[in-house]
mmCIF file of C-alpha atoms in Angstrom:
data_model
loop_
_atom_site.group_PDB
_atom_site.id
_atom_site.type_symbol
_atom_site.label_atom_id
_atom_site.label_comp_id
_atom_site.label_asym_id
_atom_site.label_seq_id
_atom_site.Cartn_x
_atom_site.Cartn_y
_atom_site.Cartn_z
ATOM 1 C CA MET A 218 182.347 -29.864 135.180
ATOM 2 C CA ALA A 219 179.044 -31.702 135.579
ATOM 3 C CA ASN A 220 176.081 -30.188 134.422
ATOM 4 C CA PRO A 221 177.758 -27.417 132.326
ATOM 5 C CA TRP A 222 175.369 -24.067 132.109
ATOM 6 C CA PHE A 223 174.170 -23.245 128.302
ATOM 7 C CA GLU A 224 172.230 -20.870 126.982
ATOM 8 C CA SER A 225 169.625 -22.599 124.517
ATOM 9 C CA VAL A 226 169.504 -25.649 122.518
ATOM 10 C CA ALA A 227 171.088 -24.182 119.557
ATOM 11 C CA GLU A 228 174.086 -23.897 121.696
ATOM 12 C CA ALA A 229 174.064 -27.559 122.988
ATOM 13 C CA GLN A 230 174.146 -28.362 119.495
ATOM 14 C CA ARG A 231 177.357 -26.426 118.483
ATOM 15 C CA ARG A 232 178.823 -27.974 121.223
ATOM 16 C CA ALA A 233 177.782 -31.108 120.487
ATOM 17 C CA LYS A 234 179.441 -30.463 116.970
ATOM 18 C CA LYS A 235 182.733 -29.396 118.339
ATOM 19 C CA ARG A 236 182.974 -32.277 120.633
ATOM 20 C CA LEU A 237 181.554 -35.409 118.322
ATOM 21 C CA PRO A 238 183.193 -37.106 115.581
ATOM 22 C CA LYS A 239 182.270 -35.591 112.313
ATOM 23 C CA GLY A 240 180.185 -39.159 111.566
ATOM 24 C CA VAL A 241 178.825 -39.699 114.969
ATOM 25 C CA TYR A 242 177.317 -36.003 114.811
ATOM 26 C CA GLY A 243 176.187 -36.601 111.842
ATOM 27 C CA ALA A 244 173.877 -39.467 112.470
ATOM 28 C CA LEU A 245 172.263 -37.116 115.356
ATOM 29 C CA VAL A 246 171.375 -34.685 112.745
ATOM 30 C CA ALA A 247 167.755 -35.291 111.701
ATOM 31 C CA GLY A 248 166.758 -34.858 107.978
ATOM 32 C CA SER A 249 165.547 -37.486 105.636
ATOM 33 C CA GLU A 250 166.222 -36.717 101.525
ATOM 34 C CA ARG A 251 165.828 -33.008 100.997
ATOM 35 C CA GLY A 252 165.161 -32.103 104.907
ATOM 36 C CA LEU A 253 161.894 -30.301 103.644
ATOM 37 C CA THR A 254 160.296 -31.740 106.531
ATOM 38 C CA LEU A 255 162.991 -30.798 108.908
ATOM 39 C CA GLU A 256 163.004 -27.383 107.993
ATOM 40 C CA ASP A 257 159.256 -26.730 108.258
ATOM 41 C CA ASN A 258 159.087 -28.106 111.494
ATOM 42 C CA LEU A 259 161.278 -25.370 112.551
ATOM 43 C CA ALA A 260 159.970 -22.704 110.255
ATOM 44 C CA ALA A 261 156.403 -23.025 111.159
ATOM 45 C CA PHE A 262 157.197 -23.247 115.085
ATOM 46 C CA ALA A 263 159.414 -19.798 114.305
ATOM 47 C CA GLU A 264 155.893 -18.607 113.025
ATOM 48 C CA LEU A 265 154.260 -18.616 116.438
ATOM 49 C CA GLY A 266 154.354 -15.674 118.295
ATOM 50 C CA PHE A 267 153.605 -14.600 122.045
ATOM 51 C CA SER A 268 151.056 -12.129 123.315
ATOM 52 C CA PRO A 269 152.028 -11.632 126.930
ATOM 53 C CA HIS A 270 149.259 -9.392 128.937
ATOM 54 C CA THR A 271 150.770 -6.198 130.502
ATOM 55 C CA ALA A 272 149.427 -6.616 134.043
ATOM 56 C CA GLY A 273 147.658 -8.833 136.337
ATOM 57 C CA LEU A 274 150.167 -11.509 136.220
ATOM 58 C CA ALA A 275 150.829 -14.163 139.036
ATOM 59 C CA ASN A 276 153.684 -13.432 141.081
ATOM 60 C CA GLU A 277 154.607 -17.181 141.448
ATOM 61 C CA ARG A 278 155.219 -18.618 138.071
ATOM 62 C CA ASN A 279 154.355 -22.393 137.720
ATOM 63 C CA MET A 280 154.184 -24.211 134.201
ATOM 64 C CA GLY A 281 153.199 -27.747 135.792
ATOM 65 C CA VAL A 282 150.576 -29.917 133.721
ATOM 66 C CA THR A 283 149.789 -33.226 134.188
ATOM 67 C CA VAL A 284 150.777 -35.934 130.771
ATOM 68 C CA MET A 285 149.343 -39.397 130.888
ATOM 69 C CA GLY A 286 148.652 -39.250 134.367
ATOM 70 C CA GLN A 287 151.866 -37.857 135.424
ATOM 71 C CA GLN A 288 152.810 -34.609 137.246
ATOM 72 C CA VAL A 289 155.816 -32.613 135.330
ATOM 73 C CA SER A 290 157.261 -29.406 135.879
ATOM 74 C CA MET A 291 156.738 -28.050 132.433
ATOM 75 C CA PRO A 292 154.653 -28.879 129.531
ATOM 76 C CA VAL A 293 157.742 -30.795 128.009
ATOM 77 C CA LEU A 294 158.437 -34.390 127.517
ATOM 78 C CA ILE A 295 161.386 -35.981 126.428
ATOM 79 C CA SER A 296 160.561 -38.014 123.150
ATOM 80 C CA PRO A 297 161.978 -41.796 122.319
ATOM 81 C CA THR A 298 164.958 -41.930 120.469
ATOM 82 C CA GLY A 299 166.807 -44.518 119.818
ATOM 83 C CA VAL A 300 170.947 -46.071 119.962
ATOM 84 C CA GLN A 301 171.906 -43.161 122.556
ATOM 85 C CA ALA A 302 175.349 -44.705 122.833
ATOM 86 C CA VAL A 303 177.164 -41.207 121.656
ATOM 87 C CA HIS A 304 177.903 -40.964 125.385
ATOM 88 C CA PRO A 305 178.994 -43.772 127.848
ATOM 89 C CA ASP A 306 175.642 -43.511 130.053
ATOM 90 C CA GLY A 307 173.325 -42.731 126.675
ATOM 91 C CA GLU A 308 169.815 -42.743 127.651
ATOM 92 C CA VAL A 309 170.317 -42.984 131.899
ATOM 93 C CA ALA A 310 171.910 -39.486 131.309
ATOM 94 C CA VAL A 311 169.197 -38.289 129.791
ATOM 95 C CA ALA A 312 166.824 -39.688 132.279
ATOM 96 C CA ARG A 313 168.547 -38.228 134.960
ATOM 97 C CA ALA A 314 168.763 -34.787 133.404
ATOM 98 C CA ALA A 315 164.728 -35.296 132.861
ATOM 99 C CA ALA A 316 164.286 -36.078 136.291
ATOM 100 C CA ALA A 317 166.506 -33.122 137.640
ATOM 101 C CA ARG A 318 164.174 -30.647 135.951
ATOM 102 C CA GLY A 319 161.092 -32.462 136.864
ATOM 103 C CA ILE A 320 159.535 -33.943 133.393
ATOM 104 C CA ALA A 321 159.099 -37.472 132.294
ATOM 105 C CA MET A 322 161.353 -39.628 129.448
ATOM 106 C CA GLY A 323 160.338 -41.303 126.974
ATOM 107 C CA LEU A 324 162.485 -44.633 126.461
ATOM 108 C CA SER A 325 162.863 -46.226 122.873
ATOM 109 C CA SER A 326 162.612 -50.109 122.340
ATOM 110 C CA PHE A 327 166.021 -49.061 120.255
ATOM 111 C CA ALA A 328 167.659 -47.509 123.099
ATOM 112 C CA SER A 329 171.200 -48.287 124.052
ATOM 113 C CA LYS A 330 170.090 -48.668 127.972
ATOM 114 C CA PRO A 331 168.094 -51.521 129.718
ATOM 115 C CA ILE A 332 164.989 -50.224 130.930
ATOM 116 C CA GLU A 333 165.458 -51.237 134.411
ATOM 117 C CA GLU A 334 168.478 -48.465 134.449
ATOM 118 C CA VAL A 335 166.534 -45.537 132.999
ATOM 119 C CA VAL A 336 163.700 -46.118 135.165
ATOM 120 C CA ALA A 337 165.877 -45.894 138.705
ATOM 121 C CA ALA A 338 167.319 -42.766 136.885
ATOM 122 C CA ASN A 339 163.546 -41.045 136.534
ATOM 123 C CA PRO A 340 160.677 -43.166 137.682
ATOM 124 C CA GLN A 341 158.781 -40.841 135.334
ATOM 125 C CA THR A 342 159.198 -43.141 132.189
ATOM 126 C CA PHE A 343 157.121 -44.256 129.174
ATOM 127 C CA PHE A 344 158.405 -46.946 127.321
ATOM 128 C CA GLN A 345 157.974 -47.037 123.634
ATOM 129 C CA MET A 346 157.542 -49.464 120.983
ATOM 130 C CA TYR A 347 156.969 -50.212 117.428
ATOM 131 C CA TRP A 348 155.258 -53.227 115.661
ATOM 132 C CA VAL A 349 157.939 -55.806 115.547
ATOM 133 C CA GLY A 350 157.799 -59.215 115.816
ATOM 134 C CA THR A 351 154.881 -61.732 116.946
ATOM 135 C CA ARG A 352 152.266 -60.640 119.299
ATOM 136 C CA GLU A 353 153.846 -63.073 121.804
ATOM 137 C CA GLU A 354 157.412 -61.142 121.557
ATOM 138 C CA MET A 355 155.443 -57.845 121.639
ATOM 139 C CA LEU A 356 153.826 -58.926 125.228
ATOM 140 C CA ALA A 357 156.833 -60.180 126.554
ATOM 141 C CA ARG A 358 158.522 -56.929 125.939
ATOM 142 C CA MET A 359 155.361 -55.386 127.460
ATOM 143 C CA GLU A 360 155.290 -57.377 130.122
ATOM 144 C CA ARG A 361 159.222 -56.437 131.190
ATOM 145 C CA ALA A 362 158.564 -52.780 131.042
ATOM 146 C CA ARG A 363 155.629 -53.235 133.167
ATOM 147 C CA ASN A 364 157.881 -54.951 135.656
ATOM 148 C CA ALA A 365 160.538 -52.482 135.622
ATOM 149 C CA GLY A 366 158.359 -49.705 136.372
ATOM 150 C CA ALA A 367 157.324 -47.861 133.043
ATOM 151 C CA VAL A 368 154.153 -45.671 133.653
ATOM 152 C CA GLY A 369 152.985 -45.273 130.350
ATOM 153 C CA MET A 370 153.195 -47.029 126.842
ATOM 154 C CA ILE A 371 154.010 -45.497 123.729
ATOM 155 C CA ALA A 372 153.483 -47.156 120.523
ATOM 156 C CA THR A 373 155.393 -45.881 117.535
ATOM 157 C CA LEU A 374 153.632 -46.395 114.056
ATOM 158 C CA ASP A 375 154.936 -43.404 111.637
ATOM 159 C CA TRP A 376 158.689 -44.763 110.935
ATOM 160 C CA SER A 377 159.659 -46.198 107.474
ATOM 161 C CA PHE A 378 163.539 -46.170 107.991
ATOM 162 C CA ALA A 379 164.207 -43.308 105.206
ATOM 163 C CA TYR A 380 167.940 -43.119 105.394
ATOM 164 C CA GLY A 381 168.449 -41.536 102.414
ATOM 165 C CA ARG A 382 169.820 -37.870 102.271
ATOM 166 C CA ASP A 383 170.810 -35.337 99.576
ATOM 167 C CA TRP A 384 174.078 -33.967 101.856
ATOM 168 C CA GLY A 385 174.984 -37.953 102.449
ATOM 169 C CA SER A 386 174.520 -40.453 105.421
ATOM 170 C CA PRO A 387 177.548 -40.564 107.532
ATOM 171 C CA PHE A 388 178.635 -44.531 108.070
ATOM 172 C CA ILE A 389 177.092 -46.208 110.821
ATOM 173 C CA PRO A 390 178.127 -49.965 111.446
ATOM 174 C CA GLU A 391 176.188 -52.241 113.189
ATOM 175 C CA LYS A 392 179.005 -52.997 115.632
ATOM 176 C CA ILE A 393 182.309 -51.639 116.765
ATOM 177 C CA ASP A 394 184.845 -54.015 114.878
ATOM 178 C CA PHE A 395 187.864 -53.643 113.535
ATOM 179 C CA GLU A 396 186.519 -52.177 110.210
ATOM 180 C CA ALA A 397 184.737 -49.862 112.000
ATOM 181 C CA ALA A 398 187.336 -48.933 114.168
ATOM 182 C CA ARG A 399 189.469 -48.155 111.080
ATOM 183 C CA ARG A 400 187.334 -45.973 109.227
ATOM 184 C CA TYR A 401 186.196 -43.824 112.424
ATOM 185 C CA ALA A 402 190.220 -43.574 114.180
ATOM 186 C CA PRO A 403 190.668 -40.098 111.674
ATOM 187 C CA GLN A 404 187.553 -38.752 113.322
ATOM 188 C CA VAL A 405 187.963 -39.876 116.363
ATOM 189 C CA LEU A 406 191.832 -39.452 117.160
ATOM 190 C CA VAL A 407 190.704 -35.300 116.785
ATOM 191 C CA LYS A 408 188.331 -35.470 119.204
ATOM 192 C CA PRO A 409 190.187 -36.561 122.455
ATOM 193 C CA ARG A 410 187.599 -35.433 124.842
ATOM 194 C CA TRP A 411 185.041 -37.814 123.129
ATOM 195 C CA LEU A 412 187.143 -40.665 123.397
ATOM 196 C CA LEU A 413 188.393 -39.875 126.707
ATOM 197 C CA ASP A 414 185.032 -40.387 127.928
ATOM 198 C CA PHE A 415 184.659 -43.847 126.714
ATOM 199 C CA ALA A 416 188.523 -44.853 127.592
ATOM 200 C CA ARG A 417 187.351 -44.064 131.438
ATOM 201 C CA THR A 418 184.768 -46.888 131.392
ATOM 202 C CA GLY A 419 187.056 -49.133 129.939
ATOM 203 C CA LYS A 420 184.354 -49.946 127.269
ATOM 204 C CA ILE A 421 183.166 -49.129 123.446
ATOM 205 C CA PRO A 422 179.872 -47.624 122.145
ATOM 206 C CA ASP A 423 177.415 -50.508 122.575
ATOM 207 C CA LEU A 424 175.198 -50.794 119.416
ATOM 208 C CA THR A 425 172.662 -53.341 120.785
ATOM 209 C CA VAL A 426 169.325 -52.832 121.777
ATOM 210 C CA PRO A 427 168.586 -54.600 125.214
ATOM 211 C CA ASN A 428 164.876 -53.502 125.484
ATOM 212 C CA MET A 429 164.263 -55.835 122.356
ATOM 213 C CA VAL A 430 164.526 -59.113 124.479
ATOM 214 C CA ALA A 431 162.256 -60.145 126.992
ATOM 215 C CA THR A 432 164.657 -60.910 129.959
ATOM 216 C CA PRO A 433 166.977 -58.280 130.947
ATOM 217 C CA GLY A 434 170.557 -59.843 130.494
ATOM 218 C CA GLU A 435 169.486 -61.640 127.758
ATOM 219 C CA GLN A 436 171.940 -61.699 124.332
ATOM 220 C CA PRO A 437 170.085 -58.433 122.508
ATOM 221 C CA PRO A 438 170.286 -57.584 118.734
ATOM 222 C CA THR A 439 171.853 -54.941 117.267
ATOM 223 C CA PHE A 440 169.864 -51.907 115.778
ATOM 224 C CA PHE A 441 170.552 -53.158 112.368
ATOM 225 C CA GLY A 442 169.252 -56.450 113.477
ATOM 226 C CA ALA A 443 166.206 -55.228 114.950
ATOM 227 C CA TYR A 444 165.477 -53.288 111.739
ATOM 228 C CA GLY A 445 165.453 -56.232 110.157
ATOM 229 C CA MET A 446 163.075 -57.479 112.309
ATOM 230 C CA TRP A 447 160.678 -54.458 111.953
ATOM 231 C CA MET A 448 161.217 -55.210 108.214
ATOM 232 C CA GLN A 449 160.012 -58.758 108.521
ATOM 233 C CA SER A 450 157.066 -57.719 110.748
ATOM 234 C CA PRO A 451 153.329 -57.172 108.564
ATOM 235 C CA MET A 452 152.152 -53.593 108.768
ATOM 236 C CA PRO A 453 149.992 -53.234 111.953
ATOM 237 C CA THR A 454 145.970 -53.097 111.051
ATOM 238 C CA TRP A 455 143.719 -50.654 113.679
ATOM 239 C CA GLU A 456 142.620 -53.597 115.049
ATOM 240 C CA ASP A 457 146.440 -54.582 116.338
ATOM 241 C CA VAL A 458 146.428 -51.019 117.460
ATOM 242 C CA ALA A 459 143.032 -51.855 119.681
ATOM 243 C CA TRP A 460 144.683 -55.284 120.588
ATOM 244 C CA LEU A 461 148.368 -53.590 121.510
ATOM 245 C CA ARG A 462 146.088 -50.950 123.574
ATOM 246 C CA GLU A 463 144.174 -53.740 125.453
ATOM 247 C CA GLN A 464 147.482 -55.513 126.489
ATOM 248 C CA TRP A 465 148.423 -52.304 128.711
ATOM 249 C CA ASP A 466 146.079 -51.110 131.481
ATOM 250 C CA GLY A 467 147.748 -47.491 132.168
ATOM 251 C CA PRO A 468 148.142 -44.845 129.858
ATOM 252 C CA PHE A 469 148.716 -45.370 126.153
ATOM 253 C CA MET A 470 149.697 -42.719 123.646
ATOM 254 C CA LEU A 471 149.669 -43.475 119.996
ATOM 255 C CA LYS A 472 152.869 -41.700 118.199
ATOM 256 C CA GLY A 473 153.152 -40.602 114.337
ATOM 257 C CA VAL A 474 149.576 -39.434 113.777
ATOM 258 C CA MET A 475 149.317 -36.250 111.601
ATOM 259 C CA ARG A 476 146.028 -36.761 109.878
ATOM 260 C CA VAL A 477 142.368 -36.373 111.332
ATOM 261 C CA ASP A 478 140.575 -39.103 110.319
ATOM 262 C CA ASP A 479 143.801 -41.326 111.823
ATOM 263 C CA ALA A 480 143.316 -39.387 115.240
ATOM 264 C CA LYS A 481 139.273 -40.603 115.104
ATOM 265 C CA ARG A 482 140.558 -44.131 114.367
ATOM 266 C CA ALA A 483 143.052 -44.004 117.589
ATOM 267 C CA VAL A 484 140.286 -42.326 119.753
ATOM 268 C CA ASP A 485 138.235 -45.195 118.713
ATOM 269 C CA ALA A 486 140.925 -47.986 119.463
ATOM 270 C CA GLY A 487 141.322 -46.786 123.143
ATOM 271 C CA VAL A 488 144.192 -44.158 123.182
ATOM 272 C CA THR A 489 144.504 -42.217 125.979
ATOM 273 C CA ALA A 490 146.980 -39.843 124.047
ATOM 274 C CA ILE A 491 147.952 -38.738 120.313
ATOM 275 C CA SER A 492 151.203 -37.796 119.396
ATOM 276 C CA VAL A 493 151.175 -35.300 116.366
ATOM 277 C CA SER A 494 154.482 -36.264 115.262
ATOM 278 C CA ASN A 495 156.514 -36.507 111.670
ATOM 279 C CA HIS A 496 159.291 -38.515 113.659
ATOM 280 C CA GLY A 497 161.552 -35.235 113.832
ATOM 281 C CA GLY A 498 161.574 -34.898 109.988
ATOM 282 C CA ASN A 499 163.823 -38.020 109.680
ATOM 283 C CA ASN A 500 161.178 -40.129 108.299
ATOM 284 C CA LEU A 501 159.341 -39.527 105.229
ATOM 285 C CA ASP A 502 159.867 -36.528 103.678
ATOM 286 C CA GLY A 503 157.374 -33.678 102.679
ATOM 287 C CA THR A 504 154.885 -34.072 105.280
ATOM 288 C CA PRO A 505 153.820 -30.907 107.228
ATOM 289 C CA ALA A 506 155.676 -29.987 110.241
ATOM 290 C CA SER A 507 153.839 -31.519 113.348
ATOM 291 C CA ILE A 508 152.623 -28.141 114.533
ATOM 292 C CA ARG A 509 150.571 -27.404 111.452
ATOM 293 C CA ALA A 510 148.529 -30.451 112.080
ATOM 294 C CA LEU A 511 148.482 -30.275 115.574
ATOM 295 C CA PRO A 512 145.278 -27.810 115.596
ATOM 296 C CA SER A 513 143.007 -30.030 113.620
ATOM 297 C CA VAL A 514 143.908 -32.897 115.043
ATOM 298 C CA ALA A 515 143.629 -31.788 118.900
ATOM 299 C CA GLU A 516 140.276 -30.013 117.735
ATOM 300 C CA ARG A 517 138.889 -33.055 116.643
ATOM 301 C CA SER A 518 140.225 -35.379 119.333
ATOM 302 C CA ALA A 519 141.128 -33.563 122.256
ATOM 303 C CA THR A 520 137.499 -34.101 124.072
ATOM 304 C CA ARG A 521 138.209 -38.149 124.442
ATOM 305 C CA SER A 522 142.200 -38.148 124.339
ATOM 306 C CA ARG A 523 145.096 -35.544 125.181
ATOM 307 C CA CYS A 524 146.872 -34.843 122.169
ATOM 308 C CA CYS A 525 151.023 -33.524 122.012
ATOM 309 C CA SER A 526 153.488 -32.485 119.238
ATOM 310 C CA THR A 527 156.932 -32.805 118.653
ATOM 311 C CA ALA A 528 156.756 -28.907 118.361
ATOM 312 C CA ALA A 529 153.725 -28.075 120.482
ATOM 313 C CA SER A 530 150.959 -29.195 122.410
ATOM 314 C CA ALA A 531 147.642 -28.662 123.992
ATOM 315 C CA ALA A 532 148.949 -30.908 126.989
ATOM 316 C CA ALA A 533 152.647 -31.200 126.016
ATOM 317 C CA ALA A 534 155.636 -30.627 123.451
ATOM 318 C CA THR A 535 158.041 -33.372 122.995
ATOM 319 C CA SER A 536 161.675 -33.271 122.292
ATOM 320 C CA PRO A 537 162.210 -34.597 118.774
ATOM 321 C CA ARG A 538 165.831 -35.391 118.382
ATOM 322 C CA PRO A 539 168.082 -33.043 120.371
ATOM 323 C CA SER A 540 168.246 -34.723 123.857
ATOM 324 C CA PRO A 541 171.215 -36.379 123.003
ATOM 325 C CA TRP A 542 173.261 -32.901 122.981
ATOM 326 C CA ALA A 543 172.129 -32.103 126.307
ATOM 327 C CA PRO A 544 174.611 -31.824 128.764
ATOM 328 C CA ARG A 545 175.023 -34.866 131.423
ATOM 329 C CA PRO A 546 174.288 -34.102 134.930
#
């Protein structure tokens, strides 16, 4: 059934756990090391409450806001999430769902679908980049995004690829080969509906990242190949951030800011928006919840840039990890 209704994100997650192979579902669940940051993200957001008015309310409800020059129906954005190959349509399906609800799509440079297809599904697409490769390679990827019609740029600098988990990490293959198929077979065979989704396409899950190349159709690296490129890239300086911002002539967000002093440096570098983010708790464990860091960062920088958080925002909130759980329209 197209676009099945569900009551909440928690219900969508329960359905995903029931439908997906155990290792596939485990790869989606956030939380590095002990999961302290993930837990604090949830706990801190639960501490927030409403103070509603009793009378004098508007008859017409309107939650629309403008974020990075884009009119959206509610203060929510789809945060860029890499390798959504858990469904044959991947990020294209998420982009369609976002467009159907009038919200913008953040597309990871580590996505499993090319930016051209995603922009076609949702013209309100922001392209996200890591500091990977040479300046020339990054410029080429930015130019491709510009030509594809991306309406904004997101630079993510808070990633350290912390993959250790106290409860164990699932096996994630570099590609679907005989060994990967053998190891996943016991899980996949007991999830026939998930297997049928791919069987209908005649294709297997593609674990390459097509947006890491400058030209559509060029052979892309695998996710782990791109990770190797990131490992070999020098850490960016604030001068690099300013240079990257200068190369994009539209809205530019810096994602991963958790400190007031970094927010000030980001504003000085010319960014137009700041994402107060701890990578959904999937990065450096022990950092505070994004929503706890948001007020001080927003207070010190909101006069010169807009702030958003993976929890909540002065402008909008971004979905930190759960978009692959959503139903596909």
